[in-house]
Amino acid sequence: MNASSGAEARPVADDERLFGIGAAAELAGVSQRALRYYQQLGLITPHGCTPGGLRRYCQEDLARVARIRTLQTLLGLNLDEIALVLRSEDRMAEIRLAYHAEGTTCAERADLVRESLELQQELRATVEAKRLGIEGFLTDLDARIDKTRGLLEQMTAPAAADPGPVSRPRLRGR
Amino acid sequence: MNASSGAEARPVADDERLFGIGAAAELAGVSQRALRYYQQLGLITPHGCTPGGLRRYCQEDLARVARIRTLQTLLGLNLDEIALVLRSEDRMAEIRLAYHAEGTTCAERADLVRESLELQQELRATVEAKRLGIEGFLTDLDARIDKTRGLLEQMTAPAAADPGPVSRPRLRGR
DNA sequence: CATGACCCTGACGTTAGGGTTAAATTCCGT
DNA sequence: ACGGAATTTAACCCTAACGTCAGGGTCATG
């Protein structure tokens, strides 16, 4: 019940809006329990709390949850491994922010960046491996499918008895 | 042990050799418990048993275990889903074998093949989706890595104060 | 200020995918 | 024929990632 007619004190810039755990869970496509659990593991911290202690999530939080889910389902990482990835990414953001501030201990910072870079590249390597694996699997699967299709053709076209290994041009239409 | 000097009755054609559960587990890279568990779920059935009831695995069994592991770790399927995939594949093999036998109920068989084909294509679709997801992730990750690398260059080359958005040719060497 | 919707913590339940142990059995080399 | 190594089933234990329930607190609204 907002933004009905005329008087809006502040339009509340869309990415400033906060959500209760219910709305957040729905938007992120996970359960409330999962949100609390992720928090318990230190994977997310809601943007804020009401004085009474109710969690308030912002867009950024939701994006983080999305990333968690991606890392989980796409890469099959467990929550501990995800914690590592996220911590490294947080580190980077922190440094990127601090970069334009006073030039304190520039060398240390560079070391951190190098470290993060290595972590990212490590992650990249595992993901790349996974991609290769999946591509191999796909090739394999396609071969099977082709064979199956060939068999089907043979069966539906009851021509002369088995003219040796199938050597007909394969139809690769989807 | 064996194969020492001269007299070998039958060379035992390598893929005819059988393994106890210990050897099989080691070769397949899983635990004995896992092998029994997979069998309990109907995912594998050892090639045979000794009269006393000890499991004997053949190469084919090991390949099957490898496939299970692939489906598990690469695609993130659970054992129930894997059971479906394997059953479909078994069905295909069965039909392929029966194909050259008597032409009993050719139409029914064709239906089965069509069904298997659909299952395979369904699997292909999910795998393809996964591949796309991973590719997106990789692109994303590469962008991050490039940004990090850029930041690092900026830090290590303490030139004039921040000449706006980095517009230097990126070195994409590994 | 009452009320209904929403949320809190804490504790226990569940499911997948096994690990571990125990007590009895089987196999194999000599 | 026998002793030790490898296996068997059964039973119990375990962790991750939540689900669910209980009992009580918070918040906006009329």
mmCIF file of C-alpha atoms (C1' of nucleotides) in Angstrom:
data_model
loop_
_atom_site.group_PDB
_atom_site.id
_atom_site.type_symbol
_atom_site.label_atom_id
_atom_site.label_comp_id
_atom_site.label_asym_id
_atom_site.label_seq_id
_atom_site.Cartn_x
_atom_site.Cartn_y
_atom_site.Cartn_z
ATOM 1 C CA MET A 1 0.000 0.000 0.000
ATOM 2 C CA ASN A 2 2.395 2.668 -1.158
ATOM 3 C CA ALA A 3 2.875 4.956 -4.171
ATOM 4 C CA SER A 4 -0.844 5.325 -4.693
ATOM 5 C CA SER A 5 -1.603 9.004 -5.393
ATOM 6 C CA GLY A 6 0.635 12.045 -5.230
ATOM 7 C CA ALA A 7 2.440 12.540 -1.945
ATOM 8 C CA GLU A 8 5.681 10.539 -1.825
ATOM 9 C CA ALA A 9 8.173 11.919 0.654
ATOM 10 C CA ARG A 10 11.068 9.879 -0.739
ATOM 11 C CA PRO A 11 10.697 7.519 -3.723
ATOM 12 C CA VAL A 12 12.997 5.008 -1.981
ATOM 13 C CA ALA A 13 15.522 4.232 -4.702
ATOM 14 C CA ASP A 14 14.677 0.686 -5.670
ATOM 15 C CA ASP A 15 17.965 -0.784 -4.503
ATOM 16 C CA GLU A 16 17.554 0.777 -1.107
ATOM 17 C CA ARG A 17 14.392 -1.132 -0.332
ATOM 18 C CA LEU A 18 14.644 -3.787 2.332
ATOM 19 C CA PHE A 19 12.851 -7.088 2.658
ATOM 20 C CA GLY A 20 11.855 -9.272 5.552
ATOM 21 C CA ILE A 21 13.108 -12.815 5.527
ATOM 22 C CA GLY A 22 9.881 -14.070 4.005
ATOM 23 C CA ALA A 23 10.015 -11.809 0.971
ATOM 24 C CA ALA A 24 13.752 -12.278 0.654
ATOM 25 C CA ALA A 25 13.419 -16.025 0.679
ATOM 26 C CA GLU A 26 10.743 -15.917 -1.968
ATOM 27 C CA LEU A 27 12.713 -13.565 -4.170
ATOM 28 C CA ALA A 28 15.868 -15.606 -3.830
ATOM 29 C CA GLY A 29 14.061 -18.878 -4.339
ATOM 30 C CA VAL A 30 15.273 -20.481 -1.145
ATOM 31 C CA SER A 31 13.711 -21.212 2.210
ATOM 32 C CA GLN A 32 13.829 -18.922 5.214
ATOM 33 C CA ARG A 33 15.612 -21.701 6.992
ATOM 34 C CA ALA A 34 18.300 -21.693 4.323
ATOM 35 C CA LEU A 35 18.799 -17.957 4.724
ATOM 36 C CA ARG A 36 19.265 -18.317 8.461
ATOM 37 C CA TYR A 37 21.527 -21.271 7.921
ATOM 38 C CA TYR A 38 23.731 -19.394 5.461
ATOM 39 C CA GLN A 39 23.973 -16.590 7.964
ATOM 40 C CA GLN A 40 24.893 -19.011 10.701
ATOM 41 C CA LEU A 41 27.737 -20.259 8.519
ATOM 42 C CA GLY A 42 28.832 -16.710 7.849
ATOM 43 C CA LEU A 43 27.961 -16.789 4.162
ATOM 44 C CA ILE A 44 25.668 -13.792 4.315
ATOM 45 C CA THR A 45 24.834 -11.072 6.783
ATOM 46 C CA PRO A 46 21.550 -9.309 6.233
ATOM 47 C CA HIS A 47 22.006 -5.652 5.358
ATOM 48 C CA GLY A 48 20.431 -4.697 8.667
ATOM 49 C CA CYS A 49 18.091 -5.491 11.494
ATOM 50 C CA THR A 50 15.048 -3.811 12.994
ATOM 51 C CA PRO A 51 15.476 -2.658 16.601
ATOM 52 C CA GLY A 52 13.477 -5.730 17.573
ATOM 53 C CA GLY A 53 15.937 -8.026 15.811
ATOM 54 C CA LEU A 54 14.139 -8.861 12.586
ATOM 55 C CA ARG A 55 16.444 -9.419 9.605
ATOM 56 C CA ARG A 56 16.303 -6.954 6.744
ATOM 57 C CA TYR A 57 17.730 -7.970 3.387
ATOM 58 C CA CYS A 58 18.758 -5.678 0.540
ATOM 59 C CA GLN A 59 19.233 -6.406 -3.160
ATOM 60 C CA GLU A 60 22.897 -7.025 -2.689
ATOM 61 C CA ASP A 61 22.101 -9.720 -0.161
ATOM 62 C CA LEU A 62 19.803 -11.393 -2.625
ATOM 63 C CA ALA A 63 22.488 -11.331 -5.292
ATOM 64 C CA ARG A 64 24.802 -12.987 -2.829
ATOM 65 C CA VAL A 65 22.302 -15.717 -2.193
ATOM 66 C CA ALA A 66 21.977 -16.211 -5.919
ATOM 67 C CA ARG A 67 25.720 -16.598 -6.149
ATOM 68 C CA ILE A 68 25.677 -19.150 -3.359
ATOM 69 C CA ARG A 69 23.071 -21.157 -5.198
ATOM 70 C CA THR A 70 25.036 -20.975 -8.412
ATOM 71 C CA LEU A 71 28.190 -22.186 -6.762
ATOM 72 C CA GLN A 72 26.179 -24.940 -5.139
ATOM 73 C CA THR A 73 24.179 -26.288 -8.029
ATOM 74 C CA LEU A 74 26.376 -25.430 -10.974
ATOM 75 C CA LEU A 75 29.748 -26.299 -9.548
ATOM 76 C CA GLY A 76 28.686 -28.661 -6.816
ATOM 77 C CA LEU A 77 30.686 -26.887 -4.140
ATOM 78 C CA ASN A 78 29.677 -27.395 -0.553
ATOM 79 C CA LEU A 79 28.977 -24.501 1.747
ATOM 80 C CA ASP A 80 32.429 -24.533 3.261
ATOM 81 C CA GLU A 81 34.068 -24.236 -0.110
ATOM 82 C CA ILE A 82 31.606 -21.538 -1.044
ATOM 83 C CA ALA A 83 32.570 -19.660 2.069
ATOM 84 C CA LEU A 84 36.158 -19.593 0.852
ATOM 85 C CA VAL A 85 35.197 -18.280 -2.558
ATOM 86 C CA LEU A 86 32.959 -15.607 -1.136
ATOM 87 C CA ARG A 87 35.521 -14.508 1.400
ATOM 88 C CA SER A 88 38.079 -14.073 -1.306
ATOM 89 C CA GLU A 89 35.665 -12.059 -3.387
ATOM 90 C CA ASP A 90 34.803 -9.917 -0.407
ATOM 91 C CA ARG A 91 38.456 -9.315 0.179
ATOM 92 C CA MET A 92 38.797 -8.052 -3.363
ATOM 93 C CA ALA A 93 35.867 -5.682 -3.065
ATOM 94 C CA GLU A 94 37.270 -4.368 0.182
ATOM 95 C CA ILE A 95 40.636 -3.692 -1.340
ATOM 96 C CA ARG A 96 39.104 -2.138 -4.400
ATOM 97 C CA LEU A 97 37.259 0.244 -2.134
ATOM 98 C CA ALA A 98 40.225 1.001 0.044
ATOM 99 C CA TYR A 99 42.378 1.605 -2.993
ATOM 100 C CA HIS A 100 41.428 5.201 -3.499
ATOM 101 C CA ALA A 101 41.733 6.027 0.183
ATOM 102 C CA GLU A 102 45.059 6.892 1.807
ATOM 103 C CA GLY A 103 47.957 4.940 0.385
ATOM 104 C CA THR A 104 48.526 2.887 3.491
ATOM 105 C CA THR A 105 50.780 -0.115 3.113
ATOM 106 C CA CYS A 106 50.476 -0.315 -0.625
ATOM 107 C CA ALA A 107 52.726 -3.329 -0.777
ATOM 108 C CA GLU A 108 50.646 -5.397 1.627
ATOM 109 C CA ARG A 109 47.582 -4.592 -0.396
ATOM 110 C CA ALA A 110 49.277 -5.696 -3.580
ATOM 111 C CA ASP A 111 50.099 -8.968 -1.908
ATOM 112 C CA LEU A 112 46.477 -9.472 -1.016
ATOM 113 C CA VAL A 113 45.457 -8.771 -4.566
ATOM 114 C CA ARG A 114 47.973 -11.264 -5.844
ATOM 115 C CA GLU A 115 46.646 -13.815 -3.406
ATOM 116 C CA SER A 116 43.083 -13.229 -4.487
ATOM 117 C CA LEU A 117 44.106 -13.429 -8.088
ATOM 118 C CA GLU A 118 45.605 -16.814 -7.468
ATOM 119 C CA LEU A 119 42.454 -18.008 -5.764
ATOM 120 C CA GLN A 120 40.367 -16.795 -8.660
ATOM 121 C CA GLN A 121 42.598 -18.552 -11.124
ATOM 122 C CA GLU A 122 42.439 -21.701 -9.103
ATOM 123 C CA LEU A 123 38.668 -21.521 -9.177
ATOM 124 C CA ARG A 124 38.828 -20.880 -12.886
ATOM 125 C CA ALA A 125 40.896 -23.975 -13.355
ATOM 126 C CA THR A 126 38.443 -26.217 -11.559
ATOM 127 C CA VAL A 127 35.547 -24.721 -13.460
ATOM 128 C CA GLU A 128 37.389 -25.182 -16.717
ATOM 129 C CA ALA A 129 38.039 -28.790 -15.827
ATOM 130 C CA LYS A 130 34.389 -29.238 -15.144
ATOM 131 C CA ARG A 131 33.531 -27.707 -18.482
ATOM 132 C CA LEU A 132 35.850 -30.057 -20.280
ATOM 133 C CA GLY A 133 34.357 -32.981 -18.443
ATOM 134 C CA ILE A 134 30.885 -31.950 -19.400
ATOM 135 C CA GLU A 135 31.876 -31.422 -22.990
ATOM 136 C CA GLY A 136 33.322 -34.899 -23.114
ATOM 137 C CA PHE A 137 30.180 -36.256 -21.595
ATOM 138 C CA LEU A 138 28.114 -34.450 -24.199
ATOM 139 C CA THR A 139 30.159 -35.781 -27.088
ATOM 140 C CA ASP A 140 29.798 -39.229 -25.684
ATOM 141 C CA LEU A 141 26.100 -38.792 -25.216
ATOM 142 C CA ASP A 142 25.683 -37.524 -28.743
ATOM 143 C CA ALA A 143 27.410 -40.605 -30.040
ATOM 144 C CA ARG A 144 24.987 -42.768 -28.114
ATOM 145 C CA ILE A 145 22.057 -40.783 -29.372
ATOM 146 C CA ASP A 146 23.246 -41.165 -32.914
ATOM 147 C CA LYS A 147 23.537 -44.877 -32.482
ATOM 148 C CA THR A 148 20.083 -45.050 -31.036
ATOM 149 C CA ARG A 149 18.706 -43.008 -33.867
ATOM 150 C CA GLY A 150 20.416 -45.298 -36.333
ATOM 151 C CA LEU A 151 18.911 -48.324 -34.683
ATOM 152 C CA LEU A 152 15.505 -46.753 -34.792
ATOM 153 C CA GLU A 153 15.855 -46.032 -38.471
ATOM 154 C CA GLN A 154 16.861 -49.596 -39.104
ATOM 155 C CA MET A 155 13.861 -50.843 -37.220
ATOM 156 C CA THR A 156 11.304 -48.614 -38.828
ATOM 157 C CA ALA A 157 12.702 -49.282 -42.287
ATOM 158 C CA PRO A 158 12.544 -53.094 -42.515
ATOM 159 C CA ALA A 159 14.644 -53.343 -45.670
ATOM 160 C CA ALA A 160 16.991 -56.149 -46.712
ATOM 161 C CA ALA A 161 18.516 -58.119 -43.859
ATOM 162 C CA ASP A 162 21.157 -56.098 -42.042
ATOM 163 C CA PRO A 163 23.513 -54.520 -44.628
ATOM 164 C CA GLY A 164 26.458 -54.537 -42.229
ATOM 165 C CA PRO A 165 27.549 -51.566 -40.124
ATOM 166 C CA VAL A 166 25.197 -48.686 -40.677
ATOM 167 C CA SER A 167 26.722 -46.369 -43.229
ATOM 168 C CA ARG A 168 23.859 -44.079 -44.022
ATOM 169 C CA PRO A 169 24.200 -40.289 -43.714
ATOM 170 C CA ARG A 170 23.037 -39.360 -40.231
ATOM 171 C CA LEU A 171 20.231 -36.867 -39.858
ATOM 172 C CA ARG A 172 21.299 -34.561 -37.109
ATOM 173 C CA GLY A 173 18.152 -32.502 -36.907
ATOM 174 C CA ARG A 174 17.050 -31.730 -33.354
ATOM 175 C CA MET B 1 52.368 -66.123 -8.197
ATOM 176 C CA ASN B 2 51.303 -66.666 -11.796
ATOM 177 C CA ALA B 3 52.654 -66.324 -15.349
ATOM 178 C CA SER B 4 56.176 -67.205 -14.259
ATOM 179 C CA SER B 5 57.635 -69.596 -16.781
ATOM 180 C CA GLY B 6 56.063 -71.322 -19.730
ATOM 181 C CA ALA B 7 52.921 -73.255 -18.867
ATOM 182 C CA GLU B 8 49.800 -71.087 -19.074
ATOM 183 C CA ALA B 9 46.707 -73.115 -19.737
ATOM 184 C CA ARG B 10 44.535 -70.159 -20.781
ATOM 185 C CA PRO B 11 45.878 -66.563 -20.873
ATOM 186 C CA VAL B 12 42.553 -65.354 -19.420
ATOM 187 C CA ALA B 13 41.583 -62.602 -21.858
ATOM 188 C CA ASP B 14 42.109 -59.491 -19.842
ATOM 189 C CA ASP B 15 38.439 -58.476 -19.821
ATOM 190 C CA GLU B 16 37.445 -61.858 -18.510
ATOM 191 C CA ARG B 17 39.346 -61.467 -15.291
ATOM 192 C CA LEU B 18 37.300 -61.030 -12.148
ATOM 193 C CA PHE B 19 38.056 -59.041 -9.020
ATOM 194 C CA GLY B 20 37.054 -59.347 -5.428
ATOM 195 C CA ILE B 21 35.360 -56.386 -3.856
ATOM 196 C CA GLY B 22 38.601 -55.085 -2.431
ATOM 197 C CA ALA B 23 40.432 -54.957 -5.744
ATOM 198 C CA ALA B 24 37.340 -53.676 -7.520
ATOM 199 C CA ALA B 25 36.917 -50.868 -5.019
ATOM 200 C CA GLU B 26 40.514 -49.844 -5.384
ATOM 201 C CA LEU B 27 40.399 -49.947 -9.171
ATOM 202 C CA ALA B 28 37.178 -47.966 -9.274
ATOM 203 C CA GLY B 29 38.359 -45.493 -6.675
ATOM 204 C CA VAL B 30 35.433 -45.970 -4.334
ATOM 205 C CA SER B 31 34.962 -47.761 -1.040
ATOM 206 C CA GLN B 32 33.773 -51.291 -0.666
ATOM 207 C CA ARG B 33 30.827 -49.906 1.206
ATOM 208 C CA ALA B 34 29.918 -47.781 -1.769
ATOM 209 C CA LEU B 35 29.981 -50.801 -4.052
ATOM 210 C CA ARG B 36 27.652 -52.708 -1.773
ATOM 211 C CA TYR B 37 25.468 -49.657 -1.408
ATOM 212 C CA TYR B 38 25.173 -49.175 -5.157
ATOM 213 C CA GLN B 39 24.246 -52.809 -5.476
ATOM 214 C CA GLN B 40 21.665 -52.453 -2.754
ATOM 215 C CA LEU B 41 20.097 -49.608 -4.719
ATOM 216 C CA GLY B 42 20.169 -51.729 -7.853
ATOM 217 C CA LEU B 43 22.719 -49.590 -9.647
ATOM 218 C CA ILE B 44 25.147 -52.430 -10.257
ATOM 219 C CA THR B 45 25.136 -56.179 -9.999
ATOM 220 C CA PRO B 46 28.515 -57.831 -9.804
ATOM 221 C CA HIS B 47 29.244 -60.019 -12.783
ATOM 222 C CA GLY B 48 29.035 -63.067 -10.574
ATOM 223 C CA CYS B 49 29.489 -64.643 -7.188
ATOM 224 C CA THR B 50 31.619 -67.438 -5.806
ATOM 225 C CA PRO B 51 29.685 -70.475 -4.562
ATOM 226 C CA GLY B 52 30.279 -69.090 -1.088
ATOM 227 C CA GLY B 53 28.671 -65.770 -1.960
ATOM 228 C CA LEU B 54 31.667 -63.487 -2.513
ATOM 229 C CA ARG B 55 31.104 -60.801 -5.122
ATOM 230 C CA ARG B 56 33.127 -60.964 -8.303
ATOM 231 C CA TYR B 57 33.398 -57.865 -10.449
ATOM 232 C CA CYS B 58 34.381 -57.709 -14.110
ATOM 233 C CA GLN B 59 35.698 -54.787 -16.170
ATOM 234 C CA GLU B 60 32.236 -53.895 -17.322
ATOM 235 C CA ASP B 61 31.148 -53.525 -13.716
ATOM 236 C CA LEU B 62 34.036 -51.176 -13.069
ATOM 237 C CA ALA B 63 33.110 -49.083 -16.076
ATOM 238 C CA ARG B 64 29.615 -48.875 -14.715
ATOM 239 C CA VAL B 65 30.902 -47.636 -11.394
ATOM 240 C CA ALA B 66 32.959 -45.039 -13.213
ATOM 241 C CA ARG B 67 29.857 -43.904 -15.010
ATOM 242 C CA ILE B 68 27.990 -43.626 -11.731
ATOM 243 C CA ARG B 69 30.724 -41.453 -10.315
ATOM 244 C CA THR B 70 30.735 -39.266 -13.394
ATOM 245 C CA LEU B 71 27.008 -38.738 -13.238
ATOM 246 C CA GLN B 72 27.369 -37.964 -9.572
ATOM 247 C CA THR B 73 30.227 -35.547 -9.535
ATOM 248 C CA LEU B 74 30.018 -34.029 -12.978
ATOM 249 C CA LEU B 75 26.294 -33.611 -13.265
ATOM 250 C CA GLY B 76 25.377 -33.608 -9.604
ATOM 251 C CA LEU B 77 22.711 -36.258 -10.014
ATOM 252 C CA ASN B 78 21.699 -38.239 -6.967
ATOM 253 C CA LEU B 79 21.641 -42.001 -6.952
ATOM 254 C CA ASP B 80 17.953 -42.208 -7.738
ATOM 255 C CA GLU B 81 18.329 -40.094 -10.836
ATOM 256 C CA ILE B 82 21.389 -42.077 -11.805
ATOM 257 C CA ALA B 83 19.339 -45.225 -11.494
ATOM 258 C CA LEU B 84 16.945 -43.844 -14.075
ATOM 259 C CA VAL B 85 19.708 -43.003 -16.501
ATOM 260 C CA LEU B 86 21.369 -46.366 -16.117
ATOM 261 C CA ARG B 87 18.134 -48.267 -16.478
ATOM 262 C CA SER B 88 17.423 -46.485 -19.698
ATOM 263 C CA GLU B 89 20.877 -47.259 -21.006
ATOM 264 C CA ASP B 90 20.505 -50.885 -20.010
ATOM 265 C CA ARG B 91 17.235 -51.030 -21.822
ATOM 266 C CA MET B 92 18.943 -49.828 -24.949
ATOM 267 C CA ALA B 93 21.718 -52.391 -24.719
ATOM 268 C CA GLU B 94 19.160 -55.100 -24.172
ATOM 269 C CA ILE B 95 17.185 -54.106 -27.213
ATOM 270 C CA ARG B 96 20.290 -53.771 -29.288
ATOM 271 C CA LEU B 97 21.155 -57.322 -28.386
ATOM 272 C CA ALA B 98 17.693 -58.673 -28.946
ATOM 273 C CA TYR B 99 17.535 -56.927 -32.274
ATOM 274 C CA HIS B 100 19.327 -59.606 -34.235
ATOM 275 C CA ALA B 101 17.418 -62.401 -32.571
ATOM 276 C CA GLU B 102 13.986 -63.520 -33.681
ATOM 277 C CA GLY B 103 11.854 -60.629 -34.891
ATOM 278 C CA THR B 104 9.414 -60.827 -32.022
ATOM 279 C CA THR B 105 7.112 -57.864 -31.551
ATOM 280 C CA CYS B 106 9.146 -55.516 -33.625
ATOM 281 C CA ALA B 107 6.720 -52.672 -33.042
ATOM 282 C CA GLU B 108 6.954 -52.888 -29.275
ATOM 283 C CA ARG B 109 10.681 -52.843 -29.510
ATOM 284 C CA ALA B 110 10.602 -49.749 -31.680
ATOM 285 C CA ASP B 111 8.467 -48.064 -29.048
ATOM 286 C CA LEU B 112 11.030 -48.870 -26.403
ATOM 287 C CA VAL B 113 13.767 -47.445 -28.539
ATOM 288 C CA ARG B 114 11.785 -44.279 -29.073
ATOM 289 C CA GLU B 115 11.240 -44.010 -25.344
ATOM 290 C CA SER B 116 14.924 -44.463 -24.627
ATOM 291 C CA LEU B 117 15.776 -41.938 -27.265
ATOM 292 C CA GLU B 118 13.559 -39.393 -25.566
ATOM 293 C CA LEU B 119 15.178 -40.069 -22.225
ATOM 294 C CA GLN B 120 18.596 -39.645 -23.729
ATOM 295 C CA GLN B 121 17.613 -36.395 -25.328
ATOM 296 C CA GLU B 122 16.155 -35.180 -22.071
ATOM 297 C CA LEU B 123 19.428 -35.959 -20.368
ATOM 298 C CA ARG B 124 21.257 -34.207 -23.155
ATOM 299 C CA ALA B 125 19.164 -31.129 -22.621
ATOM 300 C CA THR B 126 19.929 -30.909 -18.916
ATOM 301 C CA VAL B 127 23.608 -31.452 -19.576
ATOM 302 C CA GLU B 128 23.579 -28.807 -22.264
ATOM 303 C CA ALA B 129 21.920 -26.416 -19.849
ATOM 304 C CA LYS B 130 24.609 -27.127 -17.352
ATOM 305 C CA ARG B 131 27.266 -26.481 -19.920
ATOM 306 C CA LEU B 132 25.769 -23.152 -20.815
ATOM 307 C CA GLY B 133 25.571 -22.240 -17.160
ATOM 308 C CA ILE B 134 29.187 -23.098 -16.652
ATOM 309 C CA GLU B 135 30.222 -21.195 -19.726
ATOM 310 C CA GLY B 136 28.429 -18.128 -18.428
ATOM 311 C CA PHE B 137 30.099 -18.562 -15.107
ATOM 312 C CA LEU B 138 33.468 -18.796 -16.783
ATOM 313 C CA THR B 139 32.949 -15.633 -18.821
ATOM 314 C CA ASP B 140 31.905 -13.858 -15.691
ATOM 315 C CA LEU B 141 34.887 -15.167 -13.817
ATOM 316 C CA ASP B 142 37.241 -14.125 -16.567
ATOM 317 C CA ALA B 143 35.880 -10.612 -16.384
ATOM 318 C CA ARG B 144 36.559 -10.548 -12.668
ATOM 319 C CA ILE B 145 40.030 -11.883 -13.192
ATOM 320 C CA ASP B 146 40.758 -9.236 -15.779
ATOM 321 C CA LYS B 147 39.591 -6.548 -13.409
ATOM 322 C CA THR B 148 41.762 -7.936 -10.674
ATOM 323 C CA ARG B 149 44.720 -8.088 -12.978
ATOM 324 C CA GLY B 150 44.091 -4.497 -13.982
ATOM 325 C CA LEU B 151 43.980 -3.429 -10.383
ATOM 326 C CA LEU B 152 47.211 -5.216 -9.705
ATOM 327 C CA GLU B 153 48.899 -3.470 -12.607
ATOM 328 C CA GLN B 154 47.715 -0.141 -11.347
ATOM 329 C CA MET B 155 49.085 -0.896 -7.933
ATOM 330 C CA THR B 156 52.448 -2.153 -9.012
ATOM 331 C CA ALA B 157 52.895 0.739 -11.456
ATOM 332 C CA PRO B 158 52.491 3.792 -9.197
ATOM 333 C CA ALA B 159 52.226 6.312 -12.043
ATOM 334 C CA ALA B 160 50.312 9.604 -12.138
ATOM 335 C CA ALA B 161 47.243 9.745 -9.895
ATOM 336 C CA ASP B 162 44.477 7.577 -11.337
ATOM 337 C CA PRO B 163 44.112 8.393 -15.053
ATOM 338 C CA GLY B 164 40.437 7.471 -15.124
ATOM 339 C CA PRO B 165 39.015 4.123 -16.234
ATOM 340 C CA VAL B 166 41.809 1.769 -17.170
ATOM 341 C CA SER B 167 42.300 1.896 -20.920
ATOM 342 C CA ARG B 168 45.498 0.018 -21.310
ATOM 343 C CA PRO B 169 45.758 -3.102 -23.484
ATOM 344 C CA ARG B 170 45.213 -6.090 -21.243
ATOM 345 C CA LEU B 171 47.840 -8.780 -21.118
ATOM 346 C CA ARG B 172 45.990 -12.060 -21.307
ATOM 347 C CA GLY B 173 48.976 -14.297 -20.803
ATOM 348 C CA ARG B 174 48.417 -17.152 -18.405
ATOM 349 C "C1'" DC C 1 -3.844 -1.340 22.361
ATOM 350 C "C1'" DA C 2 -5.378 -5.313 20.307
ATOM 351 C "C1'" DT C 3 -4.771 -8.286 16.577
ATOM 352 C "C1'" DG C 4 -3.071 -10.820 12.851
ATOM 353 C "C1'" DA C 5 0.928 -11.414 10.069
ATOM 354 C "C1'" DC C 6 5.484 -11.963 10.345
ATOM 355 C "C1'" DC C 7 9.682 -13.314 12.669
ATOM 356 C "C1'" DC C 8 12.846 -15.042 16.467
ATOM 357 C "C1'" DT C 9 15.723 -18.899 18.702
ATOM 358 C "C1'" DG C 10 16.284 -23.621 19.946
ATOM 359 C "C1'" DA C 11 15.749 -28.231 19.339
ATOM 360 C "C1'" DC C 12 14.840 -32.236 17.098
ATOM 361 C "C1'" DG C 13 13.793 -34.857 12.480
ATOM 362 C "C1'" DT C 14 15.179 -36.252 7.730
ATOM 363 C "C1'" DT C 15 17.685 -37.746 3.632
ATOM 364 C "C1'" DA C 16 21.699 -38.952 0.974
ATOM 365 C "C1'" DG C 17 25.792 -41.170 0.943
ATOM 366 C "C1'" DG C 18 28.361 -43.348 3.000
ATOM 367 C "C1'" DG C 19 32.097 -45.033 7.470
ATOM 368 C "C1'" DT C 20 32.930 -48.329 11.142
ATOM 369 C "C1'" DT C 21 32.611 -52.276 13.770
ATOM 370 C "C1'" DA C 22 31.373 -57.064 14.898
ATOM 371 C "C1'" DA C 23 30.878 -61.782 14.421
ATOM 372 C "C1'" DA C 24 30.745 -65.298 11.262
ATOM 373 C "C1'" DT C 25 32.202 -67.234 6.622
ATOM 374 C "C1'" DT C 26 35.015 -68.088 2.535
ATOM 375 C "C1'" DC C 27 39.102 -68.376 -0.132
ATOM 376 C "C1'" DC C 28 43.727 -69.433 -1.196
ATOM 377 C "C1'" DG C 29 48.527 -70.857 -0.723
ATOM 378 C "C1'" DT C 30 51.280 -74.224 1.165
ATOM 379 C "C1'" DA D 1 44.092 -79.703 5.759
ATOM 380 C "C1'" DC D 2 44.844 -75.424 7.826
ATOM 381 C "C1'" DG D 3 45.820 -70.645 9.018
ATOM 382 C "C1'" DG D 4 45.589 -65.989 7.739
ATOM 383 C "C1'" DA D 5 43.685 -62.685 4.630
ATOM 384 C "C1'" DA D 6 39.673 -61.199 2.390
ATOM 385 C "C1'" DT D 7 34.505 -61.075 2.532
ATOM 386 C "C1'" DT D 8 29.893 -61.453 4.199
ATOM 387 C "C1'" DT D 9 25.663 -59.323 6.455
ATOM 388 C "C1'" DA D 10 23.780 -56.504 10.095
ATOM 389 C "C1'" DA D 11 23.765 -52.858 12.956
ATOM 390 C "C1'" DC D 12 24.956 -48.634 14.356
ATOM 391 C "C1'" DC D 13 27.155 -43.900 13.650
ATOM 392 C "C1'" DC D 14 28.124 -39.691 10.979
ATOM 393 C "C1'" DT D 15 27.929 -35.103 8.385
ATOM 394 C "C1'" DA D 16 25.751 -31.720 5.322
ATOM 395 C "C1'" DA D 17 21.975 -29.088 4.362
ATOM 396 C "C1'" DC D 18 18.322 -28.219 5.381
ATOM 397 C "C1'" DG D 19 12.745 -29.212 7.206
ATOM 398 C "C1'" DT D 20 9.703 -28.743 10.949
ATOM 399 C "C1'" DC D 21 7.765 -27.676 15.250
ATOM 400 C "C1'" DA D 22 7.217 -25.232 19.676
ATOM 401 C "C1'" DG D 23 6.916 -21.271 22.301
ATOM 402 C "C1'" DG D 24 7.416 -16.700 22.372
ATOM 403 C "C1'" DG D 25 8.614 -11.764 20.419
ATOM 404 C "C1'" DT D 26 7.889 -7.781 16.814
ATOM 405 C "C1'" DC D 27 5.465 -4.768 13.688
ATOM 406 C "C1'" DA D 28 1.966 -2.267 11.227
ATOM 407 C "C1'" DT D 29 -2.840 -1.258 11.234
ATOM 408 C "C1'" DG D 30 -7.294 -0.046 12.638
#
